[in-house]
Amino acid sequence: FYDILGYKSFLENNSVETVTNDINKVLHLISNIDKHITNQTLRIFNKTNKKIAKRLCSEMKWFIFSDTIIQISIFNKDEEPGSKYNKWLIFLIASLCLNRYMFRNGLPLRGAISIGNFLSKNLCFAGKPFITTYELANALDLSACVITNEAYKEVETLINSCRYENVKRLFNVLVVKYRIPIKTKNTYFIKQKKREVSLSTLNLLT
């Protein structure tokens, strides 16, 4: 789940009549995110791995409406660990590309990544992961993309179980622990008295 920061303010402070070109540029940028991020993600891989990466990118789902972006990767119950960590890596790399891309274009994101079962139909979603990511993302007091403890433990276990050291190194570069400022009033860290919490975060500096 990603919330586009400044998007509501941009629309509220600019009428369609006076800044049609600017609004069209923003709408074009947002509506073509899935294609652009897929292309950005595939550039990272060499010819040997690009075929697998392309297939996994095509299986990933993107939903965009108003100032919200939802990115989904679906796992089967009996899916092999190797397939799972490949999907996780593609998901995290695509998320990193998305956050960088939006930041460069003046529309930074505030997002959260979680795991769990859900139901969806068209643009209707139901399930704990959506509630969790919405509340966690909205608790952040800066532009960042964090990962819930449950999701981090799953991907960390999968990555550490693989035999490829370069995959482990990549994961350790992609995700770092970072002290994140949080809003005073939020529905996720209800019992948290401190204004900062240590969270697994996508490393946008990589």
CSV table of C-alpha atoms in Angstrom, one decimal:
chain,number,residue,atom,x,y,z
A,1,PHE,CA,0.0,0.0,0.0
A,2,TYR,CA,1.3,3.4,-1.0
A,3,ASP,CA,-0.1,6.9,-0.3
A,4,ILE,CA,1.0,9.6,-2.8
A,5,LEU,CA,2.1,12.6,-0.6
A,6,GLY,CA,1.1,16.0,-1.9
A,7,TYR,CA,-1.3,14.7,-4.5
A,8,LYS,CA,-4.5,15.9,-2.7
A,9,SER,CA,-2.9,19.3,-2.1
A,10,PHE,CA,-1.8,19.5,-5.7
A,11,LEU,CA,-5.4,19.0,-6.9
A,12,GLU,CA,-6.9,21.2,-4.3
A,13,ASN,CA,-4.6,24.1,-5.0
A,14,ASN,CA,-4.8,23.9,-8.8
A,15,SER,CA,-7.9,24.1,-11.0
A,16,VAL,CA,-8.2,21.9,-14.0
A,17,GLU,CA,-8.8,25.0,-16.2
A,18,THR,CA,-5.6,26.8,-15.2
A,19,VAL,CA,-3.1,23.9,-15.0
A,20,THR,CA,-4.4,21.3,-17.5
A,21,ASN,CA,-1.0,20.4,-18.8
A,22,ASP,CA,0.5,19.9,-15.3
A,23,ILE,CA,-2.5,17.8,-14.2
A,24,ASN,CA,-2.3,15.7,-17.4
A,25,LYS,CA,1.4,15.1,-16.8
A,26,VAL,CA,0.7,13.9,-13.2
A,27,LEU,CA,-2.2,11.7,-14.3
A,28,HIS,CA,-0.1,10.2,-17.1
A,29,LEU,CA,2.7,9.5,-14.7
A,30,ILE,CA,0.5,7.7,-12.2
A,31,SER,CA,-1.6,5.8,-14.7
A,32,ASN,CA,1.5,4.3,-16.4
A,33,ILE,CA,3.4,3.4,-13.2
A,34,ASP,CA,3.0,-0.4,-13.7
A,35,LYS,CA,4.6,-0.4,-17.1
A,36,HIS,CA,7.4,2.0,-16.2
A,37,ILE,CA,8.3,0.2,-13.0
A,38,THR,CA,8.4,-3.2,-14.8
A,39,ASN,CA,10.8,-1.7,-17.3
A,40,GLN,CA,13.0,-0.2,-14.5
A,41,THR,CA,13.0,-3.5,-12.6
A,42,LEU,CA,14.0,-5.6,-15.7
A,43,ARG,CA,17.0,-3.3,-16.4
A,44,ILE,CA,18.7,-4.6,-13.2
A,45,PHE,CA,18.8,-8.2,-14.4
A,46,ASN,CA,21.2,-9.8,-16.9
A,47,LYS,CA,20.0,-11.8,-19.9
A,48,THR,CA,20.2,-15.1,-17.9
A,49,ASN,CA,17.8,-13.9,-15.2
A,50,LYS,CA,15.7,-11.4,-17.2
A,51,LYS,CA,13.3,-14.1,-18.5
A,52,ILE,CA,12.4,-15.2,-15.0
A,53,ALA,CA,12.2,-11.6,-13.8
A,54,LYS,CA,9.9,-10.7,-16.7
A,55,ARG,CA,7.5,-13.5,-15.9
A,56,LEU,CA,7.4,-12.6,-12.2
A,57,CYS,CA,6.8,-8.9,-13.0
A,58,SER,CA,3.9,-9.9,-15.3
A,59,GLU,CA,2.4,-11.9,-12.4
A,60,MET,CA,2.5,-8.9,-10.1
A,61,LYS,CA,-0.6,-6.8,-9.8
A,62,TRP,CA,-0.9,-3.0,-9.6
A,63,PHE,CA,-4.1,-1.1,-8.7
A,64,ILE,CA,-4.1,2.7,-8.9
A,65,PHE,CA,-6.9,5.0,-7.8
A,66,SER,CA,-6.9,8.6,-6.6
A,67,ASP,CA,-3.8,9.0,-4.4
A,68,THR,CA,-3.4,5.3,-3.6
A,69,ILE,CA,-1.2,2.6,-5.2
A,70,ILE,CA,-1.6,-1.0,-4.3
A,71,GLN,CA,1.1,-3.6,-5.3
A,72,ILE,CA,0.3,-7.3,-5.0
A,73,SER,CA,2.2,-10.5,-5.4
A,74,ILE,CA,0.3,-13.8,-5.0
A,75,PHE,CA,1.8,-16.9,-3.4
A,76,ASN,CA,0.3,-20.4,-3.7
A,77,LYS,CA,0.0,-22.4,-0.4
A,78,ASP,CA,2.3,-25.2,-1.8
A,79,GLU,CA,4.8,-22.9,-3.5
A,80,GLU,CA,8.4,-23.9,-3.4
A,81,PRO,CA,10.7,-21.7,-1.2
A,82,GLY,CA,12.9,-20.9,-4.3
A,83,SER,CA,9.9,-19.5,-6.1
A,84,LYS,CA,8.8,-17.6,-3.1
A,85,TYR,CA,12.1,-15.8,-2.5
A,86,ASN,CA,12.3,-15.0,-6.2
A,87,LYS,CA,8.9,-13.3,-6.0
A,88,TRP,CA,9.9,-11.5,-2.9
A,89,LEU,CA,13.0,-10.1,-4.5
A,90,ILE,CA,11.1,-8.9,-7.6
A,91,PHE,CA,8.5,-7.4,-5.4
A,92,LEU,CA,11.0,-5.5,-3.2
A,93,ILE,CA,13.1,-4.3,-6.2
A,94,ALA,CA,9.9,-3.1,-8.0
A,95,SER,CA,8.8,-1.3,-4.8
A,96,LEU,CA,12.2,0.3,-4.6
A,97,CYS,CA,12.0,1.5,-8.2
A,98,LEU,CA,8.5,2.8,-7.6
A,99,ASN,CA,9.5,4.9,-4.6
A,100,ARG,CA,12.5,6.3,-6.3
A,101,TYR,CA,10.6,7.1,-9.5
A,102,MET,CA,7.8,8.9,-7.7
A,103,PHE,CA,10.3,10.8,-5.5
A,104,ARG,CA,12.2,12.0,-8.5
A,105,ASN,CA,9.0,13.2,-10.1
A,106,GLY,CA,8.0,15.3,-7.0
A,107,LEU,CA,5.4,12.8,-5.7
A,108,PRO,CA,7.0,11.0,-2.8
A,109,LEU,CA,5.3,8.0,-1.3
A,110,ARG,CA,4.5,6.8,2.2
A,111,GLY,CA,4.0,3.1,2.1
A,112,ALA,CA,4.0,-0.2,3.9
A,113,ILE,CA,4.4,-3.9,2.9
A,114,SER,CA,2.6,-6.8,4.6
A,115,ILE,CA,1.5,-10.4,4.1
A,116,GLY,CA,-1.7,-12.3,4.6
A,117,ASN,CA,-4.9,-13.6,2.9
A,118,PHE,CA,-7.3,-11.3,1.2
A,119,LEU,CA,-10.2,-11.1,-1.2
A,120,SER,CA,-10.4,-8.7,-4.2
A,121,LYS,CA,-12.8,-7.9,-7.0
A,122,ASN,CA,-12.0,-5.1,-9.4
A,123,LEU,CA,-11.0,-2.2,-7.1
A,124,CYS,CA,-12.7,-3.7,-4.0
A,125,PHE,CA,-10.3,-5.2,-1.4
A,126,ALA,CA,-11.0,-7.0,1.9
A,127,GLY,CA,-8.5,-8.5,4.3
A,128,LYS,CA,-6.1,-7.8,7.2
A,129,PRO,CA,-3.1,-6.9,5.0
A,130,PHE,CA,-4.9,-3.9,3.6
A,131,ILE,CA,-5.9,-2.6,7.0
A,132,THR,CA,-2.4,-3.2,8.4
A,133,THR,CA,-0.6,-1.5,5.6
A,134,TYR,CA,-3.0,1.5,5.5
A,135,GLU,CA,-2.7,2.1,9.2
A,136,LEU,CA,1.1,1.6,9.3
A,137,ALA,CA,1.7,3.8,6.2
A,138,ASN,CA,-0.5,6.6,7.7
A,139,ALA,CA,1.4,6.4,11.0
A,140,LEU,CA,4.7,7.4,9.3
A,141,ASP,CA,5.7,11.0,9.6
A,142,LEU,CA,7.9,11.0,6.5
A,143,SER,CA,8.2,9.6,3.0
A,144,ALA,CA,9.4,6.0,3.3
A,145,CYS,CA,8.3,2.4,2.7
A,146,VAL,CA,8.4,0.1,5.7
A,147,ILE,CA,7.8,-3.7,6.1
A,148,THR,CA,5.8,-5.2,8.9
A,149,ASN,CA,7.7,-7.6,11.3
A,150,GLU,CA,5.7,-10.5,10.0
A,151,ALA,CA,6.5,-9.9,6.4
A,152,TYR,CA,10.2,-9.2,7.2
A,153,LYS,CA,10.5,-12.5,9.1
A,154,GLU,CA,9.0,-14.4,6.2
A,155,VAL,CA,11.3,-13.0,3.5
A,156,GLU,CA,14.4,-13.1,5.8
A,157,THR,CA,13.8,-16.8,6.5
A,158,LEU,CA,13.4,-17.5,2.8
A,159,ILE,CA,16.4,-15.6,1.7
A,160,ASN,CA,18.7,-17.0,4.4
A,161,SER,CA,17.6,-20.6,3.4
A,162,CYS,CA,18.8,-20.1,-0.2
A,163,ARG,CA,22.3,-21.1,-1.2
A,164,TYR,CA,23.1,-18.0,-3.2
A,165,GLU,CA,25.3,-15.6,-1.3
A,166,ASN,CA,24.7,-12.8,-3.8
A,167,VAL,CA,20.9,-13.0,-3.1
A,168,LYS,CA,21.6,-12.7,0.6
A,169,ARG,CA,23.8,-9.7,0.0
A,170,LEU,CA,21.2,-8.1,-2.2
A,171,PHE,CA,18.5,-8.5,0.4
A,172,ASN,CA,20.7,-7.0,3.1
A,173,VAL,CA,21.2,-3.9,0.8
A,174,LEU,CA,17.5,-3.6,-0.1
A,175,VAL,CA,16.1,-3.7,3.4
A,176,VAL,CA,17.7,-1.9,6.4
A,177,LYS,CA,16.6,-1.1,10.0
A,178,TYR,CA,15.9,2.6,10.3
A,179,ARG,CA,14.5,4.8,13.0
A,180,ILE,CA,11.3,6.2,11.6
A,181,PRO,CA,9.5,9.2,13.0
A,182,ILE,CA,5.8,8.5,13.6
A,183,LYS,CA,2.8,10.8,14.0
A,184,THR,CA,1.7,11.6,17.6
A,185,LYS,CA,-1.9,10.4,16.8
A,186,ASN,CA,-2.1,7.2,14.9
A,187,THR,CA,-4.1,3.9,15.0
A,188,TYR,CA,-1.1,1.5,14.5
A,189,PHE,CA,1.3,2.4,17.3
A,190,ILE,CA,-1.4,3.1,19.9
A,191,LYS,CA,0.8,2.2,22.9
A,192,GLN,CA,4.0,3.7,21.5
A,193,LYS,CA,5.0,6.8,23.5
A,194,LYS,CA,8.2,7.6,21.6
A,195,ARG,CA,8.1,9.7,18.5
A,196,GLU,CA,10.4,7.2,16.6
A,197,VAL,CA,10.4,3.5,16.1
A,198,SER,CA,12.9,1.1,14.5
A,199,LEU,CA,11.4,-0.5,11.4
A,200,SER,CA,12.5,-2.6,8.5
A,201,THR,CA,12.7,-0.1,5.7
A,202,LEU,CA,13.4,-0.1,1.9
A,203,ASN,CA,16.8,1.4,1.4
A,204,LEU,CA,16.1,4.1,-1.1
A,205,LEU,CA,19.8,5.1,-1.2
A,206,THR,CA,20.9,1.8,-2.9
